[in-house]
């Protein structure tokens, strides 16, 4: 999946001369956490987050100074050196970047124009979709040896049924020589699939019987 | 409290035509077995019954999209495209196509609408349509054995024609997703679903943080139970949540969905409850209907895939509760009924109205499960207990 498929195209822009007080009001009214800061020509010159603004807001100790600081322009607190994405970037690349740099919003730039933003919540929404959790499904977990071809083999077993696989993911099991496959199947009755997978010698990690229900 | 005549049992043979195939887990022999059990007990007379009816197409479209209804009609009469699987969820392993499926599904809807009419037009206090409760049906898509969603349609009907505030109580082991999403924004419909956590079980939704949206915020309540939850923990949650929500929401009518697949014997789910909970569920619904709704209580069926040991007993109790005939539960199940059905059953039919002790092995994580469920109940009720954020106060 690429950034273009996920970015939000309506986002909030403000001019760099906007005061901190005005910007705080804007964030609250629009219920967003980031503003793209522009110059007269609508070119991006920075980005500002609710956190930057909160940090710039005065403590109650010195009222005179606080009133003064709230009237400062945004350009005094914004991040100038903005990390941007390209619409054709891979989503996992941007997600990695956001985690490493601890940022919650990345503007998407094409040529010289900002055409959208990717926020941490867009990434989360995609994760929900990827995991198939937004569609009615049953979940089964299969532990397989950590050798190549296992996903294909288990998938082939499932393919014998008229059941749509909504999502598949794989994660390392506790044991190094094992891997866990997770399938979200679009069925209310996965029993036949489970029996068949088990009959092929794979270990079903869920569902299990009540007496087996322990977290190791 | 009500006497016999105050409650009505809705049924017709056409409800049994909702049949996907011989080995499909959704088996309407449940209706026949339950009715026969009640007849044999002497608890259900001809005069207690009203015929179900078939829902009209304009009633289906109170909830369902026209293109979906058209697709079901086509499939029903033999025209099928494989694209219907992905677009409309029919012709799948869960919801295979069968001749007359449109009509069969419309009869189940009509039964629940008949129950609404019995209560709102014909002066009955309580009405039971065990053929209803198909809570997974979406506006434009069949799901989880459900084609048309009788409960959603009945609720919309109650909103449209009677402007009633509806409390929907769903105790099926699966999340009542179809009904919840249909009324997610509606502040006059409060959907409460108690179900096995969607972490593994179909449909995967019903998290405690699903609470409704915009105007309807606070009018969706979800209690997802840990797998292998037992009676006491289940009932603690049920009593606490249903009582608090009813007291604040103050419904005009209660619609209870009585799926009985939370039982340990049920082959599709992973809860460890017993018949005990099915003695309590209708009792509280009945009590609250008299307390808040002038008695108006509509009950429907739902899931339930151990049709031998669980469904006939659990569903009969609803009727016995509705008609104040619980004294009949003090004796064993009638021998005549047991003898007749034992011949067909692949398992030994229980002879008492409660299960024997120790039908399931002891649960190693019992205490953690109870602890987790308690926290879930607290979270589910948080908006109701936080006075500043009460969901139903006018200025919220
Ligand atoms: Zn009554
Ligand atoms: Zn169910």
Coordinates of C-alpha atoms and ligand atoms in Angstrom, one line a residue:
Chain A
X1 CA 0.0 0.0 0.0
X2 CA 1.3 3.5 -0.8
X3 CA 0.8 6.8 0.9
X4 CA -1.6 8.1 -1.8
X5 CA -4.2 5.4 -0.8
X6 CA -4.2 6.4 2.8
X7 CA -3.5 10.1 3.1
X8 CA -6.1 12.6 4.2
X9 CA -6.5 15.3 1.5
X10 CA -8.4 17.9 3.6
X11 CA -6.1 19.3 6.2
X12 CA -5.7 22.6 8.0
X13 CA -3.4 25.3 6.7
X14 CA -2.6 28.6 8.5
X15 CA -0.4 31.6 7.7
X16 CA 2.8 31.9 9.6
X17 CA 1.8 35.3 11.1
X18 CA -1.1 33.7 12.9
X19 CA -0.7 34.1 16.7
X20 CA -0.2 31.2 19.1
X21 CA -3.5 32.1 20.7
X22 CA -5.4 32.0 17.4
X23 CA -3.7 28.8 16.4
X24 CA -4.8 27.1 19.7
X25 CA -8.4 28.2 19.0
X26 CA -8.2 26.8 15.5
X27 CA -6.9 23.4 16.6
X28 CA -9.7 23.2 19.1
X29 CA -12.4 24.2 16.7
X30 CA -11.2 21.9 14.0
X31 CA -10.5 19.1 16.5
X32 CA -7.1 18.3 14.9
X33 CA -3.6 18.1 16.3
X34 CA -1.5 19.6 13.5
X35 CA -1.5 22.7 11.3
X36 CA 0.5 23.2 8.2
X37 CA 2.1 26.6 8.3
X38 CA 2.4 28.5 5.0
X39 CA 3.7 31.8 3.6
X40 CA 1.9 34.3 1.4
X41 CA 2.2 32.0 -1.6
X42 CA 0.7 29.1 0.3
X43 CA 4.0 27.3 0.3
X44 CA 4.7 25.3 3.4
X45 CA 7.2 26.8 5.7
X46 CA 6.6 24.7 8.7
X47 CA 4.3 22.5 10.8
X48 CA 3.0 23.0 14.3
X49 CA 1.5 20.5 16.6
X50 CA -0.8 20.9 19.6
X51 CA 2.2 19.9 21.7
X52 CA 4.4 22.7 20.3
X53 CA 1.6 25.2 21.2
X54 CA 1.0 23.8 24.6
X55 CA 4.8 24.0 25.4
X56 CA 4.7 27.6 24.2
X57 CA 1.6 28.5 26.3
X58 CA 2.5 30.4 29.4
X59 CA 2.6 29.0 32.9
X60 CA 0.3 31.0 35.1
X61 CA 3.3 32.4 37.1
X62 CA 3.9 35.5 35.0
X63 CA 0.7 36.9 33.5
X64 CA 2.3 39.8 31.7
X65 CA 4.8 37.7 30.0
X66 CA 2.1 35.1 29.2
X67 CA -0.1 37.5 27.4
X68 CA 2.9 38.6 25.4
X69 CA 3.9 35.1 24.4
X70 CA 0.4 34.1 23.3
X71 CA 0.5 37.0 20.8
X72 CA 3.8 35.7 19.2
X73 CA 3.5 34.4 15.6
X74 CA 3.5 30.7 14.9
X75 CA 6.7 31.0 13.1
X76 CA 8.4 31.4 16.4
X77 CA 7.4 27.9 17.6
X78 CA 6.8 25.8 14.5
X79 CA 9.1 23.1 13.2
X80 CA 10.9 24.6 10.2
X81 CA 12.6 21.5 9.0
X82 CA 9.5 19.4 8.0
X83 CA 9.8 15.7 7.3
X84 CA 7.6 15.0 4.2
X85 CA 6.4 12.0 2.3
X86 CA 5.9 11.4 -1.4
X87 CA 2.5 10.0 -2.5
X88 CA 4.2 7.0 -3.9
X89 CA 6.1 6.1 -0.8
X90 CA 5.3 2.8 0.9
X91 CA 3.1 3.1 3.9
X92 CA 5.5 0.9 6.0
X93 CA 8.3 3.3 5.2
X94 CA 6.4 6.3 6.5
X95 CA 5.2 4.3 9.5
X96 CA 8.8 3.5 10.4
X97 CA 9.8 7.1 10.0
X98 CA 7.0 8.3 12.2
X99 CA 7.9 5.8 14.9
X100 CA 11.7 6.6 14.7
X101 CA 11.2 10.4 14.7
X102 CA 8.2 10.3 17.1
X103 CA 6.0 12.4 14.9
X104 CA 2.2 12.2 14.6
X105 CA 1.7 13.9 11.2
X106 CA 3.7 13.8 7.9
X107 CA 2.7 16.2 5.1
X108 CA 2.6 14.6 1.6
X109 CA 4.4 16.7 -1.0
X110 CA 4.2 16.4 -4.7
X111 CA 6.4 18.8 -6.7
X112 CA 6.2 21.8 -4.6
X113 CA 2.6 21.4 -3.3
X114 CA 1.3 19.8 -0.2
X115 CA -1.5 17.4 -1.3
X116 CA -2.3 15.7 1.9
X117 CA -1.2 14.5 5.3
X118 CA -0.6 11.1 6.9
X119 CA -1.4 11.0 10.6
X120 CA -0.7 8.3 13.2
X121 CA -4.5 7.5 13.2
X122 CA -4.5 6.9 9.5
X123 CA -1.8 4.3 10.0
X124 CA -3.8 2.7 12.8
X125 CA -6.9 2.6 10.7
X126 CA -4.9 0.8 8.0
X127 CA -3.7 -1.6 10.5
X128 CA -7.2 -2.5 11.5
X129 CA -8.1 -3.1 7.9
X130 CA -4.9 -5.2 7.2
X131 CA -5.8 -7.3 10.2
X132 CA -9.3 -7.8 8.8
X133 CA -10.9 -6.7 12.0
X134 CA -13.3 -4.4 10.2
X135 CA -15.3 -7.3 8.6
X136 CA -17.3 -10.1 10.3
X137 CA -14.7 -12.9 10.7
X138 CA -13.6 -15.8 13.0
X139 CA -9.9 -15.9 13.9
X140 CA -7.8 -19.1 13.9
X141 CA -4.1 -19.4 14.9
X142 CA -1.9 -22.1 13.5
X143 CA 1.6 -22.8 14.8
X144 CA 3.9 -24.1 12.0
X145 CA 7.6 -25.0 11.7
X146 CA 9.7 -22.0 10.8
X147 CA 10.6 -23.2 7.3
X148 CA 9.6 -21.9 3.9
X149 CA 6.3 -22.8 2.2
X150 CA 4.2 -23.2 5.3
X151 CA 1.9 -20.3 4.6
X152 CA 1.2 -21.6 1.1
X153 CA 0.5 -25.1 2.5
X154 CA -1.9 -24.0 5.1
X155 CA -3.6 -21.6 2.7
X156 CA -4.0 -24.4 0.2
X157 CA -5.9 -26.4 2.8
X158 CA -8.3 -23.5 3.5
X159 CA -8.8 -23.0 -0.2
X160 CA -10.8 -26.2 -0.3
X161 CA -13.7 -24.5 1.4
X162 CA -16.1 -21.8 0.1
X163 CA -14.7 -19.5 2.7
X164 CA -13.2 -16.1 2.1
X165 CA -9.9 -15.3 3.8
X166 CA -10.2 -11.7 5.0
X167 CA -6.7 -11.4 6.2
X168 CA -3.6 -13.3 7.0
X169 CA -0.6 -12.4 9.1
X170 CA 2.4 -14.1 10.5
X171 CA 4.4 -13.5 13.6
X172 CA 7.3 -15.3 15.3
X173 CA 6.3 -17.8 17.9
X174 CA 7.9 -18.1 21.3
X175 CA 10.0 -21.0 20.1
X176 CA 12.6 -20.0 17.5
X177 CA 11.8 -23.0 15.3
X178 CA 8.1 -22.1 15.0
X179 CA 6.0 -19.4 13.5
X180 CA 2.4 -18.4 14.1
X181 CA -0.1 -17.9 11.2
X182 CA -3.2 -16.0 12.0
X183 CA -6.2 -16.2 9.6
X184 CA -9.3 -14.1 9.7
X185 CA -12.0 -16.2 7.9
X186 CA -15.3 -14.8 6.8
X187 CA -17.4 -17.5 8.4
X188 CA -19.2 -18.1 11.7
X189 CA -18.4 -21.8 11.6
X190 CA -14.6 -22.5 11.0
X191 CA -14.8 -26.0 12.5
X192 CA -14.4 -27.9 9.2
X193 CA -11.3 -25.8 8.3
X194 CA -9.8 -26.3 11.7
X195 CA -10.3 -30.1 11.6
X196 CA -8.7 -30.2 8.2
X197 CA -5.7 -28.1 9.2
X198 CA -5.2 -30.3 12.3
X199 CA -5.6 -33.4 10.2
X200 CA -2.6 -32.2 8.1
X201 CA -0.5 -32.3 11.3
X202 CA -0.5 -28.6 12.1
X203 CA -0.9 -27.3 15.6
X204 CA -4.0 -25.2 16.2
X205 CA -3.3 -22.5 18.9
X206 CA -6.8 -21.2 18.8
X207 CA -9.5 -22.4 19.3
X208 CA -8.6 -24.7 22.2
X209 CA -10.5 -26.4 25.0
X210 CA -11.2 -24.8 28.3
X211 CA -8.8 -27.0 30.2
X212 CA -6.0 -25.8 27.8
X213 CA -6.6 -22.2 28.5
X214 CA -3.4 -21.0 30.0
X215 CA -1.0 -18.2 29.2
X216 CA 2.5 -19.7 29.4
Chain B
X1 CA -48.0 -9.5 36.8
X2 CA -49.3 -11.0 33.6
X3 CA -51.5 -14.1 33.4
X4 CA -51.7 -16.5 30.5
X5 CA -53.7 -14.3 28.2
X6 CA -51.3 -11.5 28.4
X7 CA -48.6 -13.2 26.3
X8 CA -48.7 -14.6 22.8
X9 CA -46.6 -17.2 21.0
X10 CA -46.0 -16.4 17.4
X11 CA -45.4 -19.3 15.0
X12 CA -46.1 -20.8 11.7
X13 CA -44.7 -23.8 9.8
X14 CA -43.3 -21.6 7.1
X15 CA -40.7 -20.4 9.6
X16 CA -39.2 -23.9 9.3
X17 CA -38.5 -23.4 5.6
X18 CA -35.5 -21.2 6.6
X19 CA -33.1 -24.2 5.9
X20 CA -29.8 -23.9 4.2
X21 CA -29.0 -27.6 4.0
X22 CA -29.2 -30.8 5.9
X23 CA -25.8 -30.4 7.6
X24 CA -25.9 -26.7 8.2
X25 CA -25.6 -25.8 11.9
X26 CA -28.6 -23.4 11.7
X27 CA -31.4 -25.9 12.2
X28 CA -35.0 -24.9 12.6
X29 CA -36.1 -28.2 14.0
X30 CA -35.3 -26.2 17.2
X31 CA -38.7 -24.5 16.8
X32 CA -40.5 -27.8 16.4
X33 CA -38.8 -29.3 19.4
X34 CA -39.5 -26.3 21.6
X35 CA -43.1 -26.0 20.7
X36 CA -43.7 -29.7 21.2
X37 CA -42.0 -29.5 24.6
X38 CA -44.4 -26.7 25.6
X39 CA -47.4 -28.5 24.3
X40 CA -46.5 -31.7 26.1
X41 CA -46.0 -29.7 29.3
X42 CA -49.5 -28.3 28.9
X43 CA -47.9 -24.8 28.9
X44 CA -48.9 -23.7 25.4
X45 CA -52.5 -23.9 24.2
X46 CA -53.9 -23.2 20.7
X47 CA -55.5 -20.0 22.1
X48 CA -52.0 -18.7 23.1
X49 CA -50.7 -18.8 19.6
X50 CA -50.9 -16.4 16.7
X51 CA -49.8 -17.2 13.2
X52 CA -46.7 -15.5 11.9
X53 CA -47.0 -13.6 8.7
X54 CA -44.7 -12.9 5.8
X55 CA -43.0 -9.5 5.8
X56 CA -43.8 -7.2 2.8
X57 CA -41.0 -5.9 0.7
X58 CA -41.5 -2.3 1.8
X59 CA -41.1 -3.6 5.4
X60 CA -37.8 -5.2 4.5
X61 CA -36.6 -2.0 3.0
X62 CA -37.1 -0.2 6.3
X63 CA -33.6 -1.5 6.8
X64 CA -32.3 -3.3 3.8
X65 CA -31.0 -1.8 0.5
X66 CA -33.1 -2.5 -2.6
X67 CA -30.2 -4.0 -4.5
X68 CA -29.6 -6.5 -1.7
X69 CA -33.3 -7.5 -1.6
X70 CA -33.3 -7.9 -5.4
X71 CA -30.2 -10.2 -5.2
X72 CA -31.8 -12.4 -2.6
X73 CA -35.0 -12.6 -4.7
X74 CA -33.0 -13.6 -7.7
X75 CA -31.0 -16.2 -5.8
X76 CA -34.2 -17.4 -4.3
X77 CA -35.6 -18.1 -7.7
X78 CA -32.5 -19.8 -9.1
X79 CA -30.4 -17.0 -10.6
X80 CA -27.0 -16.8 -9.1
X81 CA -23.8 -14.9 -9.9
X82 CA -20.6 -15.6 -8.0
X83 CA -20.3 -11.9 -7.5
X84 CA -23.2 -12.1 -5.1
X85 CA -20.8 -13.8 -2.7
X86 CA -18.6 -10.9 -2.2
X87 CA -21.2 -8.1 -2.8
X88 CA -24.1 -9.5 -0.8
X89 CA -22.7 -12.4 1.3
X90 CA -25.0 -15.0 -0.2
X91 CA -24.0 -18.3 -1.8
X92 CA -21.2 -18.5 0.8
X93 CA -20.4 -21.4 3.1
X94 CA -22.3 -19.6 5.9
X95 CA -25.3 -18.5 3.9
X96 CA -25.7 -20.8 1.0
X97 CA -28.5 -20.3 -1.5
X98 CA -31.7 -22.3 -1.3
X99 CA -34.9 -22.2 -3.3
X100 CA -37.4 -19.8 -1.7
X101 CA -34.8 -18.2 0.6
X102 CA -36.3 -14.8 0.1
X103 CA -39.7 -16.0 1.2
X104 CA -38.4 -18.1 4.1
X105 CA -36.3 -15.1 5.4
X106 CA -39.4 -12.8 5.0
X107 CA -41.5 -15.2 7.2
X108 CA -39.0 -14.9 10.0
X109 CA -39.1 -11.1 9.7
X110 CA -42.9 -11.2 9.5
X111 CA -43.0 -13.2 12.8
X112 CA -41.2 -10.5 14.6
X113 CA -43.4 -7.8 13.1
X114 CA -46.4 -9.8 14.1
X115 CA -45.0 -9.8 17.7
X116 CA -44.7 -6.0 17.5
X117 CA -48.3 -5.7 16.3
X118 CA -49.5 -8.1 19.0
X119 CA -48.0 -5.8 21.7
X120 CA -48.7 -2.4 20.1
X121 CA -52.1 -3.1 18.3
X122 CA -53.7 -6.1 20.0
X123 CA -53.1 -5.3 23.6
X124 CA -50.8 -8.2 24.5
X125 CA -48.1 -7.4 27.1
X126 CA -45.6 -9.9 25.9
X127 CA -44.9 -11.6 22.6
X128 CA -42.5 -14.4 21.7
X129 CA -41.2 -15.1 18.1
X130 CA -38.6 -17.8 18.4
X131 CA -38.1 -17.7 14.6
X132 CA -36.6 -14.3 14.9
X133 CA -33.3 -13.0 16.3
X134 CA -31.2 -13.0 13.1
X135 CA -28.9 -10.3 14.4
X136 CA -26.0 -10.5 12.0
X137 CA -27.9 -9.3 8.9
X138 CA -26.6 -6.0 7.5
X139 CA -28.4 -3.4 5.5
X140 CA -26.8 -4.6 2.3
X141 CA -25.3 -7.9 3.1
X142 CA -26.1 -11.3 4.6
X143 CA -23.8 -12.5 7.3
X144 CA -23.4 -15.3 9.9
X145 CA -26.4 -17.4 8.8
X146 CA -28.6 -14.3 8.7
X147 CA -30.3 -12.9 5.5
X148 CA -32.8 -10.3 6.6
X149 CA -32.4 -8.8 10.1
X150 CA -35.9 -9.2 11.7
X151 CA -34.8 -7.4 14.8
X152 CA -33.5 -4.3 13.0
X153 CA -36.6 -4.2 10.9
X154 CA -38.9 -4.5 13.9
X155 CA -37.0 -1.8 15.8
X156 CA -37.2 0.6 12.8
X157 CA -40.9 -0.3 12.6
X158 CA -41.3 0.6 16.3
X159 CA -39.5 3.9 15.7
X160 CA -41.5 4.8 12.6
X161 CA -45.0 3.9 13.6
X162 CA -45.0 4.1 17.4
X163 CA -42.1 6.5 18.1
X164 CA -41.1 4.1 20.9
X165 CA -37.8 4.2 22.7
X166 CA -36.4 0.7 22.3
X167 CA -34.0 -1.2 24.5
X168 CA -32.5 -4.1 22.6
X169 CA -30.9 -6.8 24.9
X170 CA -28.8 -9.4 23.0
X171 CA -27.5 -12.4 25.0
X172 CA -26.4 -14.5 22.0
X173 CA -22.8 -15.6 22.3
X174 CA -22.0 -13.6 19.2
X175 CA -21.9 -9.8 19.1
X176 CA -25.2 -8.4 17.8
X177 CA -23.4 -6.4 15.1
X178 CA -26.1 -6.0 12.5
X179 CA -28.6 -4.4 15.0
X180 CA -25.9 -2.3 16.6
X181 CA -24.6 -0.8 13.4
X182 CA -28.2 -0.1 12.1
X183 CA -28.9 2.1 15.2
X184 CA -25.4 3.3 16.0
X185 CA -26.4 7.0 15.6
X186 CA -29.9 6.7 17.0
X187 CA -30.4 8.1 20.5
X188 CA -33.8 6.4 20.8
X189 CA -32.5 2.9 20.4
X190 CA -30.2 1.4 23.0
X191 CA -28.5 -1.8 21.9
X192 CA -26.9 -3.9 24.7
X193 CA -25.0 -6.9 23.6
X194 CA -23.3 -9.4 26.0
X195 CA -21.2 -11.8 24.0
X196 CA -17.9 -13.8 23.9
X197 CA -15.0 -11.5 23.0
X198 CA -14.5 -10.9 19.4
X199 CA -10.8 -11.5 19.7
X200 CA -11.3 -14.9 18.2
X201 CA -15.0 -15.4 17.8
X202 CA -17.1 -14.2 14.9
X203 CA -17.9 -11.4 14.0
X204 CA -14.8 -9.9 15.8
X205 CA -16.6 -6.7 16.8
X206 CA -18.4 -5.7 20.0
X207 CA -15.5 -4.1 21.9
X208 CA -16.4 -2.2 25.0
X209 CA -15.4 1.1 23.4
X210 CA -18.1 0.8 20.7
X211 CA -20.6 3.1 22.3
X212 CA -22.6 4.7 19.5
X213 CA -21.9 7.7 17.5
X214 CA -22.9 11.4 17.4
X215 CA -26.4 11.8 18.8
X216 CA -26.4 8.1 19.5
X217 CA -23.3 8.2 21.7
X218 CA -23.9 6.1 24.8
X219 CA -26.8 4.1 23.3
X220 CA -24.6 1.1 22.2
X221 CA -23.3 -1.0 25.1
X222 CA -21.0 -3.9 24.7
X223 CA -19.9 -6.5 27.2
X224 CA -17.3 -8.8 25.6
X225 CA -16.7 -11.8 27.8
X226 CA -13.4 -13.7 28.0
X227 CA -13.5 -17.2 26.4
X228 CA -14.5 -19.8 29.0
X229 CA -16.5 -17.4 31.2
X230 CA -18.7 -19.3 33.6
X231 CA -22.3 -18.7 35.0
X232 CA -21.5 -16.5 38.0
X233 CA -19.3 -14.1 36.1
X234 CA -21.8 -14.0 33.2
X235 CA -24.8 -13.3 35.4
X236 CA -23.0 -10.7 37.5
X237 CA -22.4 -8.8 34.4
X238 CA -25.9 -9.3 33.0
X239 CA -27.7 -8.1 36.1
X240 CA -25.4 -5.1 36.7
X241 CA -25.3 -3.8 33.1
X242 CA -29.0 -4.4 32.1
X243 CA -30.4 -2.9 35.3
X244 CA -28.2 0.2 35.2
X245 CA -28.8 0.8 31.5
X246 CA -32.6 0.3 31.8
X247 CA -32.8 2.6 34.8
X248 CA -31.1 5.5 32.8
X249 CA -32.5 4.9 29.3
X250 CA -36.1 4.3 30.5
X251 CA -37.3 2.4 27.4
X252 CA -40.9 2.2 26.2
X253 CA -40.4 -1.4 25.1
X254 CA -37.8 -4.2 25.5
X255 CA -36.8 -6.3 22.6
X256 CA -34.8 -9.3 23.8
X257 CA -32.7 -11.5 21.5
X258 CA -32.4 -14.9 23.0
X259 CA -29.6 -16.7 21.2
X260 CA -28.7 -19.6 23.4
X261 CA -25.2 -20.4 22.0
X262 CA -23.3 -19.2 25.1
X263 CA -23.9 -22.6 26.7
X264 CA -20.9 -24.8 27.2
X265 CA -22.4 -27.5 24.9
X266 CA -22.6 -25.1 22.0
X267 CA -20.3 -26.3 19.3
X268 CA -19.6 -22.8 17.8
X269 CA -18.5 -20.8 20.8
X270 CA -16.2 -21.0 23.8
X271 CA -18.1 -19.9 26.8
X272 CA -18.7 -22.2 29.8
X273 CA -22.2 -21.2 31.0
X274 CA -24.9 -23.7 31.8
X275 CA -28.8 -23.7 31.8
X276 CA -28.6 -21.6 34.9
X277 CA -28.2 -18.4 32.9
X278 CA -31.2 -19.2 30.8
X279 CA -33.3 -19.3 33.9
X280 CA -32.2 -15.8 34.8
X281 CA -32.1 -14.0 31.4
X282 CA -35.9 -13.9 30.8
X283 CA -36.7 -13.2 34.4
X284 CA -34.9 -9.9 34.5
X285 CA -36.1 -8.9 31.0
X286 CA -39.7 -9.6 32.2
X287 CA -39.2 -7.7 35.5
X288 CA -37.8 -4.6 33.7
X289 CA -40.6 -4.7 31.1
X290 CA -43.1 -4.3 33.9
X291 CA -41.0 -1.8 35.7
X292 CA -40.3 0.6 32.8
X293 CA -42.4 -0.3 29.8
X294 CA -46.0 -1.1 31.1
X295 CA -45.1 -4.7 30.4
X296 CA -44.2 -4.3 26.7
X297 CA -41.7 -7.1 26.0
X298 CA -41.0 -8.7 22.7
X299 CA -38.7 -11.7 22.7
X300 CA -37.1 -13.4 19.7
X301 CA -34.8 -16.4 19.3
X302 CA -31.4 -16.3 17.7
X303 CA -28.4 -18.6 17.6
X304 CA -28.2 -22.0 19.4
X305 CA -26.5 -24.9 17.8
X306 CA -26.9 -27.6 20.3
X307 CA -30.5 -28.1 19.3
X308 CA -30.8 -31.3 21.5
X309 CA -29.5 -30.4 24.9
X310 CA -29.8 -26.6 25.1
X311 CA -32.3 -24.9 22.8
X312 CA -35.6 -26.6 23.6
X313 CA -35.1 -26.2 27.4
X314 CA -33.7 -22.6 27.2
X315 CA -36.4 -21.3 24.8
X316 CA -39.2 -23.0 26.7
X317 CA -38.2 -21.2 29.8
X318 CA -38.8 -17.8 28.1
X319 CA -42.4 -18.8 27.5
X320 CA -42.9 -20.2 31.0
X321 CA -41.5 -16.9 32.4
X322 CA -43.6 -14.8 30.1
X323 CA -46.8 -16.6 31.2
X324 CA -45.9 -17.0 34.9
X325 CA -45.8 -20.8 34.6
X326 CA -42.4 -21.3 36.2
X327 CA -43.8 -23.9 38.6
X328 CA -43.6 -26.3 35.7
X329 CA -39.8 -26.1 36.1
X330 CA -40.0 -27.9 39.4
X331 CA -40.6 -31.3 37.7
X332 CA -38.5 -33.3 35.2
X333 CA -38.9 -32.8 31.5
X334 CA -42.0 -34.8 30.3
X335 CA -41.1 -38.5 29.5
X336 CA -43.3 -38.5 26.4
X337 CA -41.2 -35.7 24.9
X338 CA -37.9 -37.2 25.9
X339 CA -38.8 -40.6 24.5
X340 CA -39.9 -39.1 21.2
X341 CA -36.8 -37.0 20.6
X342 CA -34.2 -39.2 22.2
X343 CA -34.6 -41.6 19.2
X344 CA -33.4 -38.9 16.8
X345 CA -30.7 -37.4 19.1
X346 CA -27.0 -38.2 18.8
X347 CA -26.5 -37.3 22.5
X348 CA -28.3 -38.1 25.7
X349 CA -31.1 -35.6 26.3
X350 CA -31.0 -34.0 29.8
X351 CA -34.0 -34.8 31.9
X352 CA -33.9 -31.8 34.2
X353 CA -34.2 -28.1 33.6
X354 CA -30.8 -27.4 35.1
X355 CA -27.6 -29.1 34.0
X356 CA -25.8 -31.6 36.2
X357 CA -22.7 -30.4 38.0
X358 CA -19.3 -30.6 36.3
X359 CA -20.4 -30.9 32.7
X360 CA -17.1 -29.2 31.8
X361 CA -13.5 -29.4 33.1
X362 CA -12.3 -26.9 35.7
X363 CA -11.0 -23.7 34.1
X364 CA -7.3 -22.9 35.0
X365 CA -7.7 -19.2 34.4
X366 CA -11.0 -18.8 36.3
X367 CA -9.9 -16.0 38.5
X368 CA -8.2 -14.0 35.8
X369 CA -11.3 -14.4 33.6
X370 CA -13.6 -13.1 36.4
X371 CA -11.3 -10.2 37.1
X372 CA -11.1 -9.2 33.4
X373 CA -14.9 -9.5 33.0
X374 CA -15.4 -7.2 36.1
X375 CA -13.2 -4.6 34.5
X376 CA -15.1 -4.9 31.2
X377 CA -18.4 -4.2 33.0
X378 CA -16.9 -1.2 34.7
X379 CA -15.6 0.2 31.4
X380 CA -19.0 -0.6 29.7
X381 CA -20.8 1.4 32.4
X382 CA -18.4 4.2 32.7
X383 CA -20.4 6.8 30.7
X384 CA -23.5 5.8 32.7
X385 CA -21.7 6.3 36.0
X386 CA -19.9 9.5 35.2
X387 CA -22.6 12.1 36.1
X388 CA -21.1 14.9 34.0
X389 CA -21.1 12.7 30.9
X390 CA -24.4 10.9 31.3
X391 CA -25.2 9.7 27.8
X392 CA -29.0 10.4 28.0
X393 CA -29.0 13.8 29.7
X394 CA -30.5 16.3 27.3
X395 CA -27.5 18.6 27.0
X396 CA -24.9 16.0 26.4
Ligands
LIG1 ZN1 -45.7 -10.2 32.7
LIG2 ZN1 -24.7 -16.6 18.0

